[in-house]
CSV table of C-alpha atoms in Angstrom, one decimal:
chain,number,residue,atom,x,y,z
A,576,UNK,CA,104.9,101.6,84.3
A,577,UNK,CA,103.4,99.7,87.6
A,578,UNK,CA,105.7,98.9,90.2
A,579,UNK,CA,105.5,97.2,93.6
A,580,UNK,CA,107.4,97.8,96.5
A,581,UNK,CA,107.1,95.2,99.9
A,582,UNK,CA,108.9,96.7,102.7
A,583,UNK,CA,111.4,94.1,104.9
A,584,UNK,CA,112.6,91.1,102.8
A,585,UNK,CA,112.1,89.0,106.0
A,586,UNK,CA,109.5,89.8,108.5
A,587,UNK,CA,109.8,87.8,112.5
A,588,UNK,CA,106.9,87.6,114.6
A,589,UNK,CA,106.0,85.3,117.6
A,590,UNK,CA,103.4,82.5,117.3
A,591,UNK,CA,100.1,84.3,118.5
A,592,UNK,CA,101.2,88.2,117.6
A,593,UNK,CA,100.4,90.1,114.6
A,594,UNK,CA,101.4,89.9,111.5
A,595,UNK,CA,101.8,92.8,109.1
A,596,UNK,CA,103.7,92.7,105.6
A,597,UNK,CA,104.0,96.0,103.8
A,598,UNK,CA,103.1,96.6,100.0
A,599,UNK,CA,102.9,100.1,98.4
A,600,UNK,CA,102.1,100.3,94.4
A,601,UNK,CA,102.9,102.8,91.8
A,602,UNK,CA,100.1,103.0,89.4
A,603,UNK,CA,98.9,105.9,86.9
A,604,UNK,CA,95.2,104.6,87.6
A,605,UNK,CA,93.6,102.7,90.7
A,606,UNK,CA,94.9,99.0,90.1
A,607,UNK,CA,93.9,95.4,90.6
A,608,UNK,CA,95.5,94.1,93.7
A,609,UNK,CA,97.0,90.5,94.8
A,610,UNK,CA,98.6,88.6,97.3
A,611,UNK,CA,100.2,85.3,97.0
A,612,UNK,CA,101.9,83.0,99.3
A,613,UNK,CA,104.4,80.3,98.2
A,614,UNK,CA,105.4,77.3,100.2
A,615,UNK,CA,109.0,76.1,99.8
A,616,UNK,CA,109.6,74.5,96.3
A,617,UNK,CA,105.9,75.0,95.4
A,618,UNK,CA,103.9,77.6,93.4
A,619,UNK,CA,101.9,80.3,94.6
A,620,UNK,CA,98.5,80.7,96.2
A,621,UNK,CA,96.4,83.2,95.9
A,622,UNK,CA,95.5,84.4,99.6
A,623,UNK,CA,93.4,87.4,98.2
A,624,UNK,CA,92.3,90.4,96.1
A,625,UNK,CA,91.0,93.4,95.4
A,626,UNK,CA,89.4,94.4,92.2
A,627,UNK,CA,86.8,96.6,93.4
A,628,UNK,CA,83.8,97.6,96.0
A,629,UNK,CA,85.0,97.0,99.4
A,630,UNK,CA,88.5,98.3,100.3
A,631,UNK,CA,88.9,95.9,103.5
A,632,UNK,CA,89.5,92.3,101.9
A,633,UNK,CA,89.2,89.2,103.8
A,634,UNK,CA,90.9,86.0,102.3
A,635,UNK,CA,91.9,82.6,103.0
A,636,UNK,CA,94.1,81.2,106.5
A,637,UNK,CA,92.6,84.3,108.3
A,638,UNK,CA,94.3,87.1,106.4
A,639,UNK,CA,93.0,90.6,105.5
A,640,UNK,CA,94.1,93.4,103.5
A,641,UNK,CA,93.1,97.3,103.0
A,642,UNK,CA,93.3,99.1,99.9
A,643,UNK,CA,94.2,102.4,100.8
A,644,UNK,CA,94.2,104.9,97.7
A,645,UNK,CA,95.7,107.9,99.1
A,646,UNK,CA,98.5,106.0,100.8
A,647,UNK,CA,99.0,103.6,97.4
A,648,UNK,CA,99.0,101.0,100.0
A,649,UNK,CA,97.4,97.0,99.9
A,650,UNK,CA,99.0,95.7,103.2
A,651,UNK,CA,98.7,92.3,104.5
A,652,UNK,CA,97.5,91.1,108.2
A,653,UNK,CA,96.6,88.6,110.1
A,654,UNK,CA,95.7,89.1,113.5
A,655,UNK,CA,97.6,85.9,115.2
A,656,UNK,CA,100.3,84.3,113.6
A,657,UNK,CA,100.2,80.4,113.3
A,658,UNK,CA,103.9,78.3,112.9
A,659,UNK,CA,102.3,77.0,109.4
A,660,UNK,CA,102.0,80.7,108.2
A,661,UNK,CA,105.8,80.9,107.7
A,662,UNK,CA,106.5,81.4,103.9
A,663,UNK,CA,107.2,84.3,101.1
A,664,UNK,CA,104.4,86.2,100.5
A,665,UNK,CA,104.2,88.6,97.4
A,666,UNK,CA,102.2,91.1,96.4
A,667,UNK,CA,101.2,91.9,92.8
A,668,UNK,CA,99.1,94.3,91.0
A,669,UNK,CA,98.0,94.3,87.1
A,670,UNK,CA,96.2,96.9,85.3
A,671,UNK,CA,92.5,97.0,84.8
A,672,UNK,CA,92.5,97.3,81.0
A,673,UNK,CA,94.2,95.6,78.5
A,674,UNK,CA,96.2,92.9,78.9
A,675,UNK,CA,96.9,91.9,82.6
A,676,UNK,CA,100.2,91.7,83.1
A,677,UNK,CA,101.2,90.6,86.9
A,678,UNK,CA,103.7,93.0,88.5
A,679,UNK,CA,105.4,91.5,91.2
A,680,UNK,CA,106.9,92.6,94.7
A,681,UNK,CA,110.1,90.8,95.4
A,682,UNK,CA,108.6,89.0,98.5
A,683,UNK,CA,108.8,88.9,102.0
A,684,UNK,CA,109.4,85.9,103.8
A,685,UNK,CA,107.7,85.6,107.1
A,686,UNK,CA,109.5,83.5,110.0
A,687,UNK,CA,107.3,82.2,113.1
A,688,UNK,CA,108.6,81.4,116.3
A,689,UNK,CA,107.1,79.4,119.1
B,206,UNK,CA,90.7,68.3,90.0
B,207,UNK,CA,91.2,71.1,87.7
B,208,UNK,CA,94.6,72.7,88.5
B,209,UNK,CA,98.0,73.2,86.4
B,210,UNK,CA,101.0,70.5,86.1
B,211,UNK,CA,104.1,71.2,85.3
B,212,UNK,CA,106.7,68.4,84.8
B,213,UNK,CA,109.1,67.3,85.8
B,214,UNK,CA,109.9,68.9,89.2
B,215,UNK,CA,113.8,69.0,88.5
B,216,UNK,CA,115.6,68.8,85.6
B,217,UNK,CA,119.2,69.3,84.8
B,218,UNK,CA,120.9,70.9,81.9
B,219,UNK,CA,124.4,69.9,80.1
B,220,UNK,CA,126.0,73.0,78.5
B,221,UNK,CA,124.7,73.3,74.9
B,222,UNK,CA,121.6,71.6,75.5
B,223,UNK,CA,118.3,72.6,74.7
B,224,UNK,CA,115.4,71.4,77.5
B,225,UNK,CA,111.8,71.9,77.4
B,226,UNK,CA,109.5,72.1,80.3
B,227,UNK,CA,106.1,71.3,80.6
B,228,UNK,CA,103.0,72.7,81.2
B,229,UNK,CA,99.3,71.7,81.2
B,230,UNK,CA,96.1,72.9,82.6
B,231,UNK,CA,92.3,71.4,82.5
B,232,UNK,CA,91.0,74.9,83.5
B,233,UNK,CA,89.5,75.8,80.0
B,234,UNK,CA,91.4,79.5,80.5
B,235,UNK,CA,92.4,81.3,77.7
B,236,UNK,CA,95.7,82.6,78.9
B,237,UNK,CA,99.1,81.4,80.1
B,238,UNK,CA,102.0,82.5,81.4
B,239,UNK,CA,105.4,81.9,82.3
B,240,UNK,CA,107.9,82.8,85.1
B,241,UNK,CA,111.4,82.6,85.8
B,242,UNK,CA,111.8,82.8,89.9
B,243,UNK,CA,115.0,83.8,91.0
B,244,UNK,CA,116.2,84.5,95.3
B,245,UNK,CA,114.9,88.2,96.2
B,246,UNK,CA,113.9,89.0,92.5
B,247,UNK,CA,110.4,87.6,92.5
B,248,UNK,CA,108.9,86.5,89.6
B,249,UNK,CA,109.8,87.5,85.9
B,250,UNK,CA,107.5,87.3,83.2
B,251,UNK,CA,109.5,85.0,80.2
B,252,UNK,CA,106.8,84.7,77.7
B,253,UNK,CA,102.9,84.9,77.5
B,254,UNK,CA,99.7,83.5,75.7
B,255,UNK,CA,96.1,85.0,75.8
B,256,UNK,CA,94.8,82.5,72.5
B,257,UNK,CA,95.6,79.2,70.6
B,258,UNK,CA,98.6,79.8,68.1
B,259,UNK,CA,99.8,83.5,69.5
B,260,UNK,CA,102.0,84.3,72.1
B,261,UNK,CA,103.9,87.6,73.3
B,262,UNK,CA,107.7,87.9,74.9
B,263,UNK,CA,107.9,88.8,78.2
B,264,UNK,CA,110.9,91.0,80.1
B,265,UNK,CA,113.1,88.3,79.9
B,266,UNK,CA,112.5,86.1,76.5
B,267,UNK,CA,115.9,86.2,75.2
B,268,UNK,CA,117.5,82.3,75.5
B,269,UNK,CA,113.8,81.1,75.9
B,270,UNK,CA,111.0,79.8,73.3
B,271,UNK,CA,107.3,78.4,73.8
B,272,UNK,CA,104.7,77.0,71.5
B,273,UNK,CA,101.1,77.4,72.4
B,274,UNK,CA,99.4,74.5,69.7
B,275,UNK,CA,96.6,73.6,72.0
B,276,UNK,CA,94.5,75.7,74.7
B,277,UNK,CA,96.0,73.2,77.4
B,278,UNK,CA,99.3,72.9,76.6
B,279,UNK,CA,102.0,75.9,77.0
B,280,UNK,CA,105.7,74.5,77.0
B,281,UNK,CA,108.7,76.2,77.6
B,282,UNK,CA,112.0,75.7,75.9
B,283,UNK,CA,115.5,76.6,77.7
B,284,UNK,CA,117.4,76.8,74.5
B,285,UNK,CA,121.6,77.1,74.9
B,286,UNK,CA,121.6,80.7,74.4
B,287,UNK,CA,120.0,81.3,77.8
B,288,UNK,CA,123.3,81.6,79.6
B,289,UNK,CA,122.0,81.6,83.5
B,290,UNK,CA,119.1,79.0,83.1
B,291,UNK,CA,119.5,78.1,86.7
B,292,UNK,CA,116.3,78.8,88.2
B,293,UNK,CA,112.9,78.0,89.6
B,294,UNK,CA,110.1,78.4,86.6
B,295,UNK,CA,106.5,78.9,86.9
B,296,UNK,CA,103.5,78.2,84.5
B,297,UNK,CA,100.1,79.9,85.2
B,298,UNK,CA,97.2,80.9,83.7
B,299,UNK,CA,93.8,82.9,83.8
B,300,UNK,CA,90.2,83.3,82.8
B,301,UNK,CA,90.1,86.8,81.8
B,302,UNK,CA,89.9,90.3,83.1
B,303,UNK,CA,90.4,90.8,86.7
B,304,UNK,CA,90.8,86.9,87.5
B,305,UNK,CA,93.2,86.0,89.2
B,306,UNK,CA,96.6,83.9,87.8
B,307,UNK,CA,96.2,80.3,88.7
B,308,UNK,CA,99.8,78.6,89.6
B,309,UNK,CA,101.6,75.0,88.7
B,310,UNK,CA,103.8,73.8,91.1
B,311,UNK,CA,107.2,75.1,89.6
B,312,UNK,CA,110.1,73.4,87.7
B,313,UNK,CA,113.5,73.7,89.4
B,314,UNK,CA,116.4,73.6,86.3
B,315,UNK,CA,119.9,73.0,87.5
B,316,UNK,CA,123.2,73.1,85.2
B,317,UNK,CA,125.1,70.1,85.5
């Protein structure tokens, strides 16, 4: 069975600092991988996805993530945090064949201080 | 604009009452999903439907029911059998294999 682990339920950074949100997955075969962002009382918005090809994936709002098969990781980064990045971030995986059930991590809340 | 509309945004349930959450999409997606979100637990799958007139239980289906009579609509009923219904409910849809799910803005259900 697939699973996702997000290290750190809360991450605090200063405005302008590097953002690093960690995601590790467990899967018998390389899955599809996603990062979503959720603002208070709203649904989830897709930041980026990895399905095949280049392992460094660029998304919206300046975020990017790198798929590392050897480390079973898909960490999310942004070089310089903005106040507007404060939100909850979810990593998710799904298998490549058959019914694609999304398995979510428990989320990481990003706090950005001035 | 295409998207997913969930209504109402806030809903209150009395003891012993069934309530229905609406989810409509105009994205022409075949698959639709219902998730429950609780603080610190991420999203858990309640039901999903890959095609009209067919749906499957997810991980936490007990106390919930759904229907899929139209491609655009996937309503969720929270029955009185669901003893802890207070949560944020999210509906999603996807076009097919390898494609990400699109989410509505959610319905927050509380107990009176």
